[in-house]
mmCIF file of C-alpha atoms in Angstrom:
data_model
loop_
_atom_site.group_PDB
_atom_site.id
_atom_site.type_symbol
_atom_site.label_atom_id
_atom_site.label_comp_id
_atom_site.label_asym_id
_atom_site.label_seq_id
_atom_site.Cartn_x
_atom_site.Cartn_y
_atom_site.Cartn_z
ATOM 1 C CA MET A 10 -3.795 13.194 -3.541
ATOM 2 C CA MET A 11 -5.730 13.903 -6.713
ATOM 3 C CA ALA A 12 -7.093 17.111 -8.030
ATOM 4 C CA ILE A 13 -10.705 17.064 -9.133
ATOM 5 C CA PHE A 14 -11.054 18.081 -12.734
ATOM 6 C CA ALA A 15 -14.016 19.070 -14.875
ATOM 7 C CA ARG A 16 -15.556 16.062 -16.501
ATOM 8 C CA THR A 17 -16.055 15.502 -20.181
ATOM 9 C CA ARG A 18 -17.708 12.769 -22.181
ATOM 10 C CA LEU A 19 -15.139 10.432 -23.642
ATOM 11 C CA ARG A 20 -15.610 7.826 -26.310
ATOM 12 C CA VAL A 21 -13.983 4.593 -25.243
ATOM 13 C CA ALA A 22 -15.052 2.402 -28.146
ATOM 14 C CA GLY A 23 -11.984 0.758 -29.605
ATOM 15 C CA ILE A 24 -9.909 0.673 -26.445
ATOM 16 C CA CYS A 25 -11.420 -2.559 -25.155
ATOM 17 C CA ALA A 26 -9.349 -5.643 -25.773
ATOM 18 C CA ALA A 27 -9.335 -8.964 -24.004
ATOM 19 C CA SER A 28 -6.300 -9.250 -21.792
ATOM 20 C CA ALA A 29 -4.889 -10.769 -18.662
ATOM 21 C CA LEU A 30 -6.674 -7.941 -16.929
ATOM 22 C CA ALA A 31 -9.960 -9.758 -17.620
ATOM 23 C CA LEU A 32 -11.266 -6.756 -19.518
ATOM 24 C CA SER A 33 -14.995 -6.510 -20.067
ATOM 25 C CA ALA A 34 -16.778 -5.050 -23.078
ATOM 26 C CA CYS A 35 -16.831 -1.249 -23.112
ATOM 27 C CA GLY A 36 -19.867 0.923 -23.534
ATOM 28 C CA SER A 37 -20.033 3.704 -26.088
ATOM 29 C CA THR A 38 -19.338 6.486 -23.616
ATOM 30 C CA GLY A 39 -17.804 6.929 -20.204
ATOM 31 C CA PRO A 40 -16.705 9.618 -17.768
ATOM 32 C CA ALA A 41 -13.273 11.152 -18.038
ATOM 33 C CA THR A 42 -11.184 14.020 -16.783
ATOM 34 C CA SER A 43 -9.355 16.685 -18.709
ATOM 35 C CA THR A 44 -5.854 15.387 -17.924
ATOM 36 C CA ALA A 45 -5.999 11.942 -16.309
ATOM 37 C CA PRO A 46 -9.132 10.369 -17.808
ATOM 38 C CA ALA A 47 -8.984 7.049 -16.021
ATOM 39 C CA SER A 48 -9.036 8.587 -12.555
ATOM 40 C CA ARG A 49 -11.351 10.458 -10.214
ATOM 41 C CA ALA A 50 -11.479 11.570 -6.591
ATOM 42 C CA PRO A 51 -9.295 9.454 -4.293
ATOM 43 C CA THR A 52 -10.545 6.381 -2.502
ATOM 44 C CA ALA A 53 -11.026 6.909 1.239
ATOM 45 C CA ILE A 54 -8.359 4.959 3.101
ATOM 46 C CA THR A 55 -8.003 4.862 6.878
ATOM 47 C CA VAL A 56 -4.568 5.628 8.305
ATOM 48 C CA ALA A 57 -3.509 2.938 10.782
ATOM 49 C CA LYS A 58 -2.487 3.857 14.316
ATOM 50 C CA ASP A 59 0.375 2.554 16.484
ATOM 51 C CA VAL A 60 1.812 0.300 13.782
ATOM 52 C CA ALA A 61 4.535 -2.108 14.918
ATOM 53 C CA LEU A 62 6.550 -3.876 12.241
ATOM 54 C CA THR A 63 9.412 -5.761 13.845
ATOM 55 C CA GLY A 64 12.347 -6.792 11.697
ATOM 56 C CA SER A 65 11.846 -4.364 8.798
ATOM 57 C CA PRO A 66 14.847 -2.092 8.154
ATOM 58 C CA THR A 67 12.732 -0.152 5.668
ATOM 59 C CA PHE A 68 10.013 0.562 8.220
ATOM 60 C CA ASP A 69 12.636 1.569 10.771
ATOM 61 C CA LYS A 70 14.034 4.083 8.274
ATOM 62 C CA ILE A 71 10.553 5.429 7.526
ATOM 63 C CA ARG A 72 9.826 5.825 11.220
ATOM 64 C CA SER A 73 13.158 7.583 11.769
ATOM 65 C CA SER A 74 12.632 10.061 8.922
ATOM 66 C CA GLY A 75 8.928 10.600 9.574
ATOM 67 C CA LYS A 76 8.076 10.309 5.894
ATOM 68 C CA VAL A 77 7.527 7.662 3.226
ATOM 69 C CA ARG A 78 9.542 8.003 0.034
ATOM 70 C CA ILE A 79 7.774 6.182 -2.796
ATOM 71 C CA GLY A 80 9.082 5.678 -6.324
ATOM 72 C CA VAL A 81 6.360 6.058 -8.958
ATOM 73 C CA LYS A 82 5.676 6.828 -12.603
ATOM 74 C CA GLN A 83 4.413 10.266 -13.562
ATOM 75 C CA ASP A 84 3.513 9.834 -17.242
ATOM 76 C CA GLN A 85 1.010 6.959 -17.226
ATOM 77 C CA PRO A 86 -2.632 8.128 -17.178
ATOM 78 C CA GLY A 87 -4.787 5.881 -15.005
ATOM 79 C CA LEU A 88 -1.754 4.313 -13.302
ATOM 80 C CA GLY A 89 0.824 6.903 -12.260
ATOM 81 C CA PHE A 90 0.230 10.424 -13.542
ATOM 82 C CA LYS A 91 1.409 13.848 -12.395
ATOM 83 C CA ASP A 92 -0.735 16.795 -13.429
ATOM 84 C CA ALA A 93 1.444 19.512 -14.909
ATOM 85 C CA THR A 94 -0.707 22.311 -13.509
ATOM 86 C CA THR A 95 -1.425 21.141 -9.966
ATOM 87 C CA ALA A 96 1.559 18.771 -9.468
ATOM 88 C CA GLU A 97 -0.933 16.282 -7.987
ATOM 89 C CA TYR A 98 -0.455 12.553 -8.580
ATOM 90 C CA SER A 99 -3.292 10.234 -9.594
ATOM 91 C CA GLY A 100 -3.933 6.692 -10.777
ATOM 92 C CA PHE A 101 -4.206 3.075 -9.679
ATOM 93 C CA ASP A 102 -0.541 2.701 -8.706
ATOM 94 C CA ILE A 103 -0.609 5.989 -6.809
ATOM 95 C CA GLN A 104 -3.578 4.852 -4.743
ATOM 96 C CA ILE A 105 -2.005 1.445 -4.074
ATOM 97 C CA ALA A 106 1.162 3.235 -2.916
ATOM 98 C CA THR A 107 -0.889 5.540 -0.689
ATOM 99 C CA TRP A 108 -2.812 2.587 0.756
ATOM 100 C CA ILE A 109 0.463 0.923 1.744
ATOM 101 C CA ALA A 110 1.668 4.120 3.426
ATOM 102 C CA ALA A 111 -1.642 4.453 5.295
ATOM 103 C CA SER A 112 -1.392 0.838 6.469
ATOM 104 C CA LEU A 113 2.054 1.648 7.819
ATOM 105 C CA GLY A 114 0.558 4.612 9.700
ATOM 106 C CA TYR A 115 1.398 7.516 7.386
ATOM 107 C CA ASP A 116 -1.092 9.942 5.877
ATOM 108 C CA LYS A 117 -0.694 11.474 2.410
ATOM 109 C CA ASP A 118 0.983 14.600 3.822
ATOM 110 C CA LYS A 119 3.864 12.349 4.934
ATOM 111 C CA ILE A 120 4.335 10.855 1.469
ATOM 112 C CA GLU A 121 7.117 11.977 -0.854
ATOM 113 C CA PHE A 122 6.501 10.716 -4.411
ATOM 114 C CA THR A 123 9.631 10.433 -6.537
ATOM 115 C CA PRO A 124 9.321 9.835 -10.306
ATOM 116 C CA ILE A 125 11.719 7.055 -11.298
ATOM 117 C CA LEU A 126 12.562 6.066 -14.882
ATOM 118 C CA SER A 127 12.009 2.409 -15.764
ATOM 119 C CA GLY A 128 15.693 1.739 -16.323
ATOM 120 C CA THR A 129 16.722 2.956 -12.852
ATOM 121 C CA ARG A 130 14.107 1.322 -10.631
ATOM 122 C CA GLU A 131 16.347 -1.357 -9.139
ATOM 123 C CA SER A 132 19.126 1.111 -8.377
ATOM 124 C CA ALA A 133 16.688 3.504 -6.687
ATOM 125 C CA ILE A 134 15.583 0.679 -4.384
ATOM 126 C CA THR A 135 19.012 -0.826 -3.696
ATOM 127 C CA THR A 136 20.665 2.531 -2.968
ATOM 128 C CA GLY A 137 17.928 3.543 -0.554
ATOM 129 C CA ALA A 138 16.826 6.543 -2.608
ATOM 130 C CA ILE A 139 13.229 5.369 -2.063
ATOM 131 C CA ASP A 140 11.537 3.131 0.510
ATOM 132 C CA TYR A 141 9.456 1.189 -1.997
ATOM 133 C CA TYR A 142 8.362 1.418 -5.613
ATOM 134 C CA VAL A 143 4.865 1.194 -7.106
ATOM 135 C CA GLY A 144 4.815 1.883 -10.836
ATOM 136 C CA SER A 145 3.723 -0.748 -13.396
ATOM 137 C CA TYR A 146 6.654 -2.891 -12.240
ATOM 138 C CA PRO A 147 6.477 -6.484 -13.561
ATOM 139 C CA ILE A 148 7.769 -9.195 -11.225
ATOM 140 C CA THR A 149 10.580 -11.199 -12.855
ATOM 141 C CA ASP A 150 13.036 -13.776 -11.569
ATOM 142 C CA HIS A 151 15.890 -11.625 -12.860
ATOM 143 C CA ARG A 152 14.782 -8.611 -10.807
ATOM 144 C CA LYS A 153 14.218 -10.776 -7.739
ATOM 145 C CA LYS A 154 17.960 -11.420 -7.668
ATOM 146 C CA THR A 155 18.436 -7.744 -6.747
ATOM 147 C CA ILE A 156 15.237 -6.706 -4.964
ATOM 148 C CA ASP A 157 12.116 -8.266 -3.453
ATOM 149 C CA PHE A 158 8.524 -7.905 -4.596
ATOM 150 C CA ALA A 159 5.294 -7.792 -2.616
ATOM 151 C CA GLY A 160 2.233 -8.856 -4.559
ATOM 152 C CA PRO A 161 1.267 -9.141 -7.309
ATOM 153 C CA TYR A 162 -1.407 -6.470 -7.031
ATOM 154 C CA LEU A 163 -2.385 -6.414 -10.736
ATOM 155 C CA VAL A 164 -2.037 -8.731 -13.734
ATOM 156 C CA THR A 165 -1.853 -7.404 -17.298
ATOM 157 C CA GLY A 166 0.048 -8.258 -20.490
ATOM 158 C CA GLN A 167 2.205 -6.646 -23.163
ATOM 159 C CA GLY A 168 0.262 -5.025 -25.980
ATOM 160 C CA LEU A 169 0.527 -2.601 -28.884
ATOM 161 C CA MET A 170 -0.805 0.892 -29.492
ATOM 162 C CA VAL A 171 -0.864 2.556 -32.902
ATOM 163 C CA ARG A 172 -2.291 5.675 -34.497
ATOM 164 C CA LYS A 173 -6.047 5.587 -34.959
ATOM 165 C CA ASP A 174 -5.753 5.693 -38.765
ATOM 166 C CA ASN A 175 -3.183 2.865 -38.946
ATOM 167 C CA ALA A 176 -4.660 -0.168 -40.709
ATOM 168 C CA SER A 177 -1.362 -1.970 -41.306
ATOM 169 C CA ILE A 178 -0.782 -3.198 -37.725
ATOM 170 C CA GLY A 179 -3.461 -5.408 -36.201
ATOM 171 C CA SER A 180 -1.281 -7.441 -33.835
ATOM 172 C CA GLU A 181 2.304 -8.302 -33.018
ATOM 173 C CA LYS A 182 2.342 -10.479 -36.178
ATOM 174 C CA ASP A 183 2.407 -7.335 -38.311
ATOM 175 C CA LEU A 184 5.587 -5.765 -36.917
ATOM 176 C CA ALA A 185 8.045 -6.735 -39.673
ATOM 177 C CA GLY A 186 9.589 -3.535 -41.005
ATOM 178 C CA LYS A 187 7.748 -1.413 -38.427
ATOM 179 C CA ASN A 188 9.365 0.858 -35.866
ATOM 180 C CA VAL A 189 8.249 0.007 -32.319
ATOM 181 C CA CYS A 190 8.945 2.313 -29.380
ATOM 182 C CA SER A 191 9.139 1.728 -25.622
ATOM 183 C CA ALA A 192 10.945 3.117 -22.600
ATOM 184 C CA THR A 193 14.671 2.578 -22.296
ATOM 185 C CA GLY A 194 15.688 -0.656 -20.588
ATOM 186 C CA VAL A 195 12.239 -2.176 -20.084
ATOM 187 C CA ASP A 196 11.486 -5.837 -20.758
ATOM 188 C CA SER A 197 8.837 -4.914 -23.344
ATOM 189 C CA ILE A 198 11.365 -3.633 -25.871
ATOM 190 C CA LYS A 199 13.693 -6.564 -25.166
ATOM 191 C CA TYR A 200 10.809 -8.943 -25.898
ATOM 192 C CA ILE A 201 10.214 -7.310 -29.292
ATOM 193 C CA GLN A 202 13.905 -7.437 -30.137
ATOM 194 C CA ALA A 203 14.168 -11.109 -29.177
ATOM 195 C CA ASN A 204 10.955 -12.382 -30.733
ATOM 196 C CA PHE A 205 10.352 -10.054 -33.682
ATOM 197 C CA PRO A 206 13.811 -9.415 -35.178
ATOM 198 C CA ALA A 207 12.306 -8.035 -38.396
ATOM 199 C CA ALA A 208 10.903 -5.094 -36.446
ATOM 200 C CA GLN A 209 12.876 -1.927 -35.786
ATOM 201 C CA THR A 210 12.961 -0.604 -32.224
ATOM 202 C CA THR A 211 13.306 2.828 -30.657
ATOM 203 C CA GLU A 212 14.029 3.393 -26.970
ATOM 204 C CA LEU A 213 13.196 6.730 -25.313
ATOM 205 C CA ASP A 214 13.378 7.883 -21.694
ATOM 206 C CA THR A 215 9.643 7.700 -21.043
ATOM 207 C CA TYR A 216 6.482 6.197 -22.500
ATOM 208 C CA ALA A 217 5.125 9.715 -22.908
ATOM 209 C CA LYS A 218 7.939 10.487 -25.352
ATOM 210 C CA CYS A 219 7.094 7.331 -27.287
ATOM 211 C CA VAL A 220 3.458 8.412 -27.469
ATOM 212 C CA GLU A 221 4.438 11.820 -28.836
ATOM 213 C CA SER A 222 6.725 10.166 -31.393
ATOM 214 C CA LEU A 223 3.861 7.901 -32.408
ATOM 215 C CA LYS A 224 1.497 10.831 -32.924
ATOM 216 C CA ALA A 225 4.178 12.633 -34.936
ATOM 217 C CA GLY A 226 4.641 9.638 -37.223
ATOM 218 C CA GLN A 227 8.217 9.036 -36.142
ATOM 219 C CA VAL A 228 7.442 5.485 -34.947
ATOM 220 C CA ASP A 229 4.709 3.063 -35.974
ATOM 221 C CA ALA A 230 3.718 1.567 -32.621
ATOM 222 C CA VAL A 231 4.267 1.809 -28.884
ATOM 223 C CA THR A 232 4.571 -1.325 -26.776
ATOM 224 C CA THR A 233 4.305 -1.848 -23.046
ATOM 225 C CA ASP A 234 1.737 -3.361 -20.691
ATOM 226 C CA GLN A 235 -1.772 -3.029 -22.037
ATOM 227 C CA ALA A 236 -2.985 -1.348 -18.839
ATOM 228 C CA VAL A 237 -0.573 1.516 -19.577
ATOM 229 C CA LEU A 238 -1.564 1.703 -23.242
ATOM 230 C CA MET A 239 -5.259 1.819 -22.417
ATOM 231 C CA GLY A 240 -4.659 4.853 -20.225
ATOM 232 C CA TYR A 241 -3.041 6.724 -23.103
ATOM 233 C CA THR A 242 -5.755 5.626 -25.524
ATOM 234 C CA ALA A 243 -8.495 6.738 -23.156
ATOM 235 C CA GLN A 244 -6.745 10.101 -22.920
ATOM 236 C CA ASP A 245 -6.730 10.582 -26.702
ATOM 237 C CA PRO A 246 -9.160 8.166 -28.424
ATOM 238 C CA ASP A 247 -9.356 10.330 -31.563
ATOM 239 C CA HIS A 248 -5.724 9.644 -32.429
ATOM 240 C CA LEU A 249 -4.719 6.398 -30.678
ATOM 241 C CA LYS A 250 -5.951 2.817 -30.441
ATOM 242 C CA VAL A 251 -4.895 -0.476 -28.865
ATOM 243 C CA VAL A 252 -4.703 -3.377 -31.324
ATOM 244 C CA GLY A 253 -4.582 -7.161 -30.968
ATOM 245 C CA GLN A 254 -4.457 -9.217 -27.812
ATOM 246 C CA PRO A 255 -1.839 -9.195 -25.034
ATOM 247 C CA PHE A 256 1.022 -11.508 -25.942
ATOM 248 C CA THR A 257 2.661 -11.857 -22.520
ATOM 249 C CA THR A 258 1.531 -12.043 -18.902
ATOM 250 C CA GLU A 259 2.850 -9.354 -16.570
ATOM 251 C CA LYS A 260 2.352 -9.387 -12.806
ATOM 252 C CA TYR A 261 2.808 -5.979 -11.173
ATOM 253 C CA GLY A 262 4.533 -5.999 -7.794
ATOM 254 C CA VAL A 263 5.679 -3.532 -5.153
ATOM 255 C CA GLY A 264 9.445 -3.260 -5.314
ATOM 256 C CA ILE A 265 11.139 -3.297 -1.897
ATOM 257 C CA PRO A 266 14.709 -3.734 -0.623
ATOM 258 C CA LYS A 267 16.107 -7.255 -0.876
ATOM 259 C CA GLY A 268 15.732 -9.291 2.295
ATOM 260 C CA ASP A 269 13.025 -7.178 3.947
ATOM 261 C CA LYS A 270 10.720 -10.140 4.475
ATOM 262 C CA ALA A 271 8.805 -8.383 7.250
ATOM 263 C CA LEU A 272 7.713 -5.559 4.938
ATOM 264 C CA ARG A 273 7.032 -7.927 2.040
ATOM 265 C CA THR A 274 4.801 -10.082 4.237
ATOM 266 C CA PHE A 275 3.069 -7.028 5.709
ATOM 267 C CA ILE A 276 2.149 -5.650 2.275
ATOM 268 C CA GLY A 277 1.097 -9.095 1.088
ATOM 269 C CA ASN A 278 -1.252 -9.491 4.047
ATOM 270 C CA MET A 279 -2.624 -5.998 3.467
ATOM 271 C CA LEU A 280 -3.473 -6.872 -0.129
ATOM 272 C CA THR A 281 -4.951 -10.253 0.799
ATOM 273 C CA ASP A 282 -7.146 -8.840 3.555
ATOM 274 C CA GLY A 283 -8.104 -5.671 1.681
ATOM 275 C CA GLY A 284 -10.061 -7.002 -1.264
ATOM 276 C CA ALA A 285 -12.852 -4.449 -0.931
ATOM 277 C CA ILE A 286 -10.373 -1.562 -0.855
ATOM 278 C CA TRP A 287 -8.503 -2.964 -3.872
ATOM 279 C CA LYS A 288 -11.747 -3.221 -5.846
ATOM 280 C CA LYS A 289 -12.745 0.349 -5.050
ATOM 281 C CA ILE A 290 -9.308 1.630 -6.009
ATOM 282 C CA TYR A 291 -9.554 -0.215 -9.328
ATOM 283 C CA ASN A 292 -13.059 1.066 -10.043
ATOM 284 C CA ASP A 293 -12.002 4.632 -9.205
ATOM 285 C CA THR A 294 -9.030 4.532 -11.590
ATOM 286 C CA LEU A 295 -8.461 1.925 -14.318
ATOM 287 C CA GLY A 296 -12.097 0.875 -14.139
ATOM 288 C CA LYS A 297 -13.075 4.267 -15.544
ATOM 289 C CA SER A 298 -11.727 3.094 -18.915
ATOM 290 C CA GLY A 299 -14.588 0.580 -19.035
ATOM 291 C CA THR A 300 -12.632 -2.462 -17.828
ATOM 292 C CA THR A 301 -13.130 -4.921 -15.009
ATOM 293 C CA SER A 302 -10.521 -6.980 -13.187
ATOM 294 C CA GLU A 303 -10.156 -9.456 -10.362
ATOM 295 C CA GLN A 304 -7.536 -8.933 -7.674
ATOM 296 C CA PRO A 305 -4.723 -11.474 -8.163
ATOM 297 C CA LYS A 306 -3.652 -13.871 -5.437
ATOM 298 C CA VAL A 307 -0.627 -12.689 -3.502
ATOM 299 C CA ASP A 308 2.557 -14.743 -3.760
ATOM 300 C CA GLN A 309 3.958 -14.954 -0.235
ATOM 301 C CA TYR A 310 7.346 -16.472 -1.077
#
């Protein structure tokens, strides 16, 4: 699932911020990799045998095709990241997605990861282009009108990332007249537009494009969930930093087709019963940024 890269020493001072992730204080140094610094070798997960999941159209489709099609992100270090050289995926979300597939009885060689842009996640699920989606996907009542969510499996909050030498933005209170970037169609940019009308906003296809625009001085800040921002900051601490405290609460869920209660319940039970696996996955990925977190309670609605 993940390639093993040569390790370097990475300064993580300045990327620690209190958040809904229950982040702990960072040390002065920490291990990293050359491309996805918040990740390392994959967590060992046992593939289940003879799985029976009655009443799940999604599972029936998976069983018929013999593969699991999972929507993910590919540009979020530590969460969902695709290495340009090896084409291998890594990160917390990737391991959660793989754990679900293994619990359904499918090994990694039966997984087909499909990068999905934030603005097209619901359509990818509703049209059947993917079986489920795991990619920094906040649970909202609006989205639950179209799809279902299993989880949450992680809690974070919206934050801000700026250039390392920027002293003019210390929190969301300093956004008047500033240009803030996020991915097209995500709730993060809508929140800025609704609550900070004096700020300018830029929407680009991916967070990675926002990060490049930030480094180039074309925008003043990037906003999305702090877990995502910390991954980018850990990747390039000489040029980027997270500022302020999270100003929303975001609960990440697994997006599944509407009405598939059997699959939703199955994943929820997996998360509830698999606390030790969840903790190891976190420590092997996001935890490498120097943070700690507690697994959230699953909402079995």
